Amino acid sequence: MTLTYVYADQTAVLGPLAIHAEPHAYDLCSEHSERLSAPRGWEVLRLATTPVEPAPSNDDLLALADAVREAGRFTPPPAAAPEPETGMRETRRHGHLRMLSSTDAD
């Protein structure tokens, strides 16, 4: 449902979901549209509509399939091993971990 205000009449109007974005219109889920209350002195005008949950469209399914396909194409470049700091040498490796020793200790 979409909520709009008529300030001059102190009225909050709750109607069907708007098709176009309006700067002073607020889209509400069904739970919040049912519990809506207005400030003291204001009237809530609920337009006689039955809220309908929109079903996923073919466009939604195609967009999801394209996103999954694109993610499957991505292969991250292999990470280059960083060079040891000056005065350090690599003494041992275990998987992606490296043990460095100071060359000053020799």
PDB file of C-alpha atoms in Angstrom:
ATOM      1  CA  MET A   1       0.000   0.000   0.000  1.00  0.00           C
ATOM      2  CA  THR A   2       1.121   3.591  -0.549  1.00  0.00           C
ATOM      3  CA  LEU A   3       0.703   6.244   2.115  1.00  0.00           C
ATOM      4  CA  THR A   4       0.273   9.916   1.237  1.00  0.00           C
ATOM      5  CA  TYR A   5      -0.721  12.939   3.295  1.00  0.00           C
ATOM      6  CA  VAL A   6      -3.134  15.801   2.671  1.00  0.00           C
ATOM      7  CA  TYR A   7      -1.822  18.339   5.173  1.00  0.00           C
ATOM      8  CA  ALA A   8      -4.549  20.903   4.510  1.00  0.00           C
ATOM      9  CA  ASP A   9      -7.237  18.371   5.491  1.00  0.00           C
ATOM     10  CA  GLN A  10      -5.139  16.657   8.177  1.00  0.00           C
ATOM     11  CA  THR A  11      -5.725  13.348   6.414  1.00  0.00           C
ATOM     12  CA  ALA A  12      -3.474  10.349   5.805  1.00  0.00           C
ATOM     13  CA  VAL A  13      -4.521   8.447   2.692  1.00  0.00           C
ATOM     14  CA  LEU A  14      -3.659   4.772   2.346  1.00  0.00           C
ATOM     15  CA  GLY A  15      -4.268   3.372  -1.127  1.00  0.00           C
ATOM     16  CA  PRO A  16      -2.983   0.859  -3.656  1.00  0.00           C
ATOM     17  CA  LEU A  17       0.724   0.659  -4.365  1.00  0.00           C
ATOM     18  CA  ALA A  18       1.771   3.629  -6.491  1.00  0.00           C
ATOM     19  CA  ILE A  19       3.086   2.943  -9.966  1.00  0.00           C
ATOM     20  CA  HIS A  20       5.345   6.010 -10.077  1.00  0.00           C
ATOM     21  CA  ALA A  21       7.640   7.312  -7.343  1.00  0.00           C
ATOM     22  CA  GLU A  22       6.377  10.439  -5.620  1.00  0.00           C
ATOM     23  CA  PRO A  23       8.527  12.519  -3.270  1.00  0.00           C
ATOM     24  CA  HIS A  24       5.943  12.528  -0.439  1.00  0.00           C
ATOM     25  CA  ALA A  25       4.540   9.017  -0.842  1.00  0.00           C
ATOM     26  CA  TYR A  26       5.641   6.072   1.269  1.00  0.00           C
ATOM     27  CA  ASP A  27       5.244   2.416   0.304  1.00  0.00           C
ATOM     28  CA  LEU A  28       4.262   0.156   3.205  1.00  0.00           C
ATOM     29  CA  CYS A  29       4.161  -3.609   3.545  1.00  0.00           C
ATOM     30  CA  SER A  30       0.802  -5.228   4.361  1.00  0.00           C
ATOM     31  CA  GLU A  31       1.613  -5.582   8.079  1.00  0.00           C
ATOM     32  CA  HIS A  32       2.455  -1.906   8.518  1.00  0.00           C
ATOM     33  CA  SER A  33      -0.413  -0.711   6.341  1.00  0.00           C
ATOM     34  CA  GLU A  34      -2.871  -2.589   8.585  1.00  0.00           C
ATOM     35  CA  ARG A  35      -1.397  -1.138  11.794  1.00  0.00           C
ATOM     36  CA  LEU A  36      -1.098   2.443  10.495  1.00  0.00           C
ATOM     37  CA  SER A  37      -2.260   5.207  12.823  1.00  0.00           C
ATOM     38  CA  ALA A  38      -2.200   8.973  12.333  1.00  0.00           C
ATOM     39  CA  PRO A  39      -1.412  11.835  14.716  1.00  0.00           C
ATOM     40  CA  ARG A  40      -4.158  13.033  17.070  1.00  0.00           C
ATOM     41  CA  GLY A  41      -6.694  15.112  15.157  1.00  0.00           C
ATOM     42  CA  TRP A  42      -5.870  13.492  11.833  1.00  0.00           C
ATOM     43  CA  GLU A  43      -8.103  11.118   9.889  1.00  0.00           C
ATOM     44  CA  VAL A  44      -6.878   7.943   8.160  1.00  0.00           C
ATOM     45  CA  LEU A  45      -8.640   7.385   4.850  1.00  0.00           C
ATOM     46  CA  ARG A  46      -8.252   3.799   3.636  1.00  0.00           C
ATOM     47  CA  LEU A  47      -9.190   3.328   0.004  1.00  0.00           C
ATOM     48  CA  ALA A  48     -11.160   0.134  -0.613  1.00  0.00           C
ATOM     49  CA  THR A  49      -8.558  -2.117  -2.171  1.00  0.00           C
ATOM     50  CA  THR A  50      -7.411  -5.613  -1.506  1.00  0.00           C
ATOM     51  CA  PRO A  51      -3.631  -5.672  -1.196  1.00  0.00           C
ATOM     52  CA  VAL A  52      -2.135  -8.220  -3.570  1.00  0.00           C
ATOM     53  CA  GLU A  53       1.395  -9.512  -3.275  1.00  0.00           C
ATOM     54  CA  PRO A  54       3.051  -9.157  -6.671  1.00  0.00           C
ATOM     55  CA  ALA A  55       4.172 -12.448  -8.167  1.00  0.00           C
ATOM     56  CA  PRO A  56       7.711 -12.764  -9.507  1.00  0.00           C
ATOM     57  CA  SER A  57       7.812 -11.879 -13.171  1.00  0.00           C
ATOM     58  CA  ASN A  58       9.817 -13.459 -15.967  1.00  0.00           C
ATOM     59  CA  ASP A  59      12.075 -10.390 -15.839  1.00  0.00           C
ATOM     60  CA  ASP A  60      12.932 -11.173 -12.204  1.00  0.00           C
ATOM     61  CA  LEU A  61      13.798 -14.773 -13.046  1.00  0.00           C
ATOM     62  CA  LEU A  62      15.901 -13.779 -16.063  1.00  0.00           C
ATOM     63  CA  ALA A  63      17.772 -11.150 -14.037  1.00  0.00           C
ATOM     64  CA  LEU A  64      18.545 -13.724 -11.357  1.00  0.00           C
ATOM     65  CA  ALA A  65      19.727 -16.258 -13.939  1.00  0.00           C
ATOM     66  CA  ASP A  66      21.953 -13.625 -15.585  1.00  0.00           C
ATOM     67  CA  ALA A  67      23.476 -12.679 -12.222  1.00  0.00           C
ATOM     68  CA  VAL A  68      24.254 -16.319 -11.388  1.00  0.00           C
ATOM     69  CA  ARG A  69      25.713 -16.897 -14.842  1.00  0.00           C
ATOM     70  CA  GLU A  70      27.891 -13.776 -14.562  1.00  0.00           C
ATOM     71  CA  ALA A  71      29.127 -14.776 -11.099  1.00  0.00           C
ATOM     72  CA  GLY A  72      30.109 -18.195 -12.486  1.00  0.00           C
ATOM     73  CA  ARG A  73      32.278 -16.568 -15.150  1.00  0.00           C
ATOM     74  CA  PHE A  74      34.358 -14.632 -12.632  1.00  0.00           C
ATOM     75  CA  THR A  75      37.650 -16.216 -11.685  1.00  0.00           C
ATOM     76  CA  PRO A  76      39.790 -14.203  -9.312  1.00  0.00           C
ATOM     77  CA  PRO A  77      43.366 -13.649 -10.419  1.00  0.00           C
ATOM     78  CA  PRO A  78      45.933 -15.733  -8.551  1.00  0.00           C
ATOM     79  CA  ALA A  79      47.355 -13.856  -5.611  1.00  0.00           C
ATOM     80  CA  ALA A  80      51.026 -13.096  -5.953  1.00  0.00           C
ATOM     81  CA  ALA A  81      53.107 -14.034  -2.953  1.00  0.00           C
ATOM     82  CA  PRO A  82      54.306 -10.877  -1.215  1.00  0.00           C
ATOM     83  CA  GLU A  83      58.025 -10.325  -1.095  1.00  0.00           C
ATOM     84  CA  PRO A  84      59.631 -10.712   2.336  1.00  0.00           C
ATOM     85  CA  GLU A  85      60.618  -7.501   4.074  1.00  0.00           C
ATOM     86  CA  THR A  86      64.206  -6.336   3.847  1.00  0.00           C
ATOM     87  CA  GLY A  87      66.343  -8.263   6.296  1.00  0.00           C
ATOM     88  CA  MET A  88      63.931 -11.219   6.319  1.00  0.00           C
ATOM     89  CA  ARG A  89      64.097 -14.567   4.565  1.00  0.00           C
ATOM     90  CA  GLU A  90      61.535 -17.295   4.128  1.00  0.00           C
ATOM     91  CA  THR A  91      62.569 -20.385   6.072  1.00  0.00           C
ATOM     92  CA  ARG A  92      59.474 -22.560   5.875  1.00  0.00           C
ATOM     93  CA  ARG A  93      56.056 -22.810   4.199  1.00  0.00           C
ATOM     94  CA  HIS A  94      52.833 -24.500   5.219  1.00  0.00           C
ATOM     95  CA  GLY A  95      50.041 -23.978   2.689  1.00  0.00           C
ATOM     96  CA  HIS A  96      49.574 -20.241   2.304  1.00  0.00           C
ATOM     97  CA  LEU A  97      51.470 -19.473   5.530  1.00  0.00           C
ATOM     98  CA  ARG A  98      55.152 -18.535   5.515  1.00  0.00           C
ATOM     99  CA  MET A  99      57.685 -18.497   8.336  1.00  0.00           C
ATOM    100  CA  LEU A 100      60.154 -15.657   8.070  1.00  0.00           C
ATOM    101  CA  SER A 101      63.437 -15.366   9.909  1.00  0.00           C
ATOM    102  CA  SER A 102      65.670 -12.387  10.314  1.00  0.00           C
ATOM    103  CA  THR A 103      68.861 -12.554   8.270  1.00  0.00           C
ATOM    104  CA  ASP A 104      70.592 -10.736  11.149  1.00  0.00           C
ATOM    105  CA  ALA A 105      70.195 -13.855  13.332  1.00  0.00           C
ATOM    106  CA  ASP A 106      72.666 -15.824  11.174  1.00  0.00           C
TER     107      ASP A 106
END
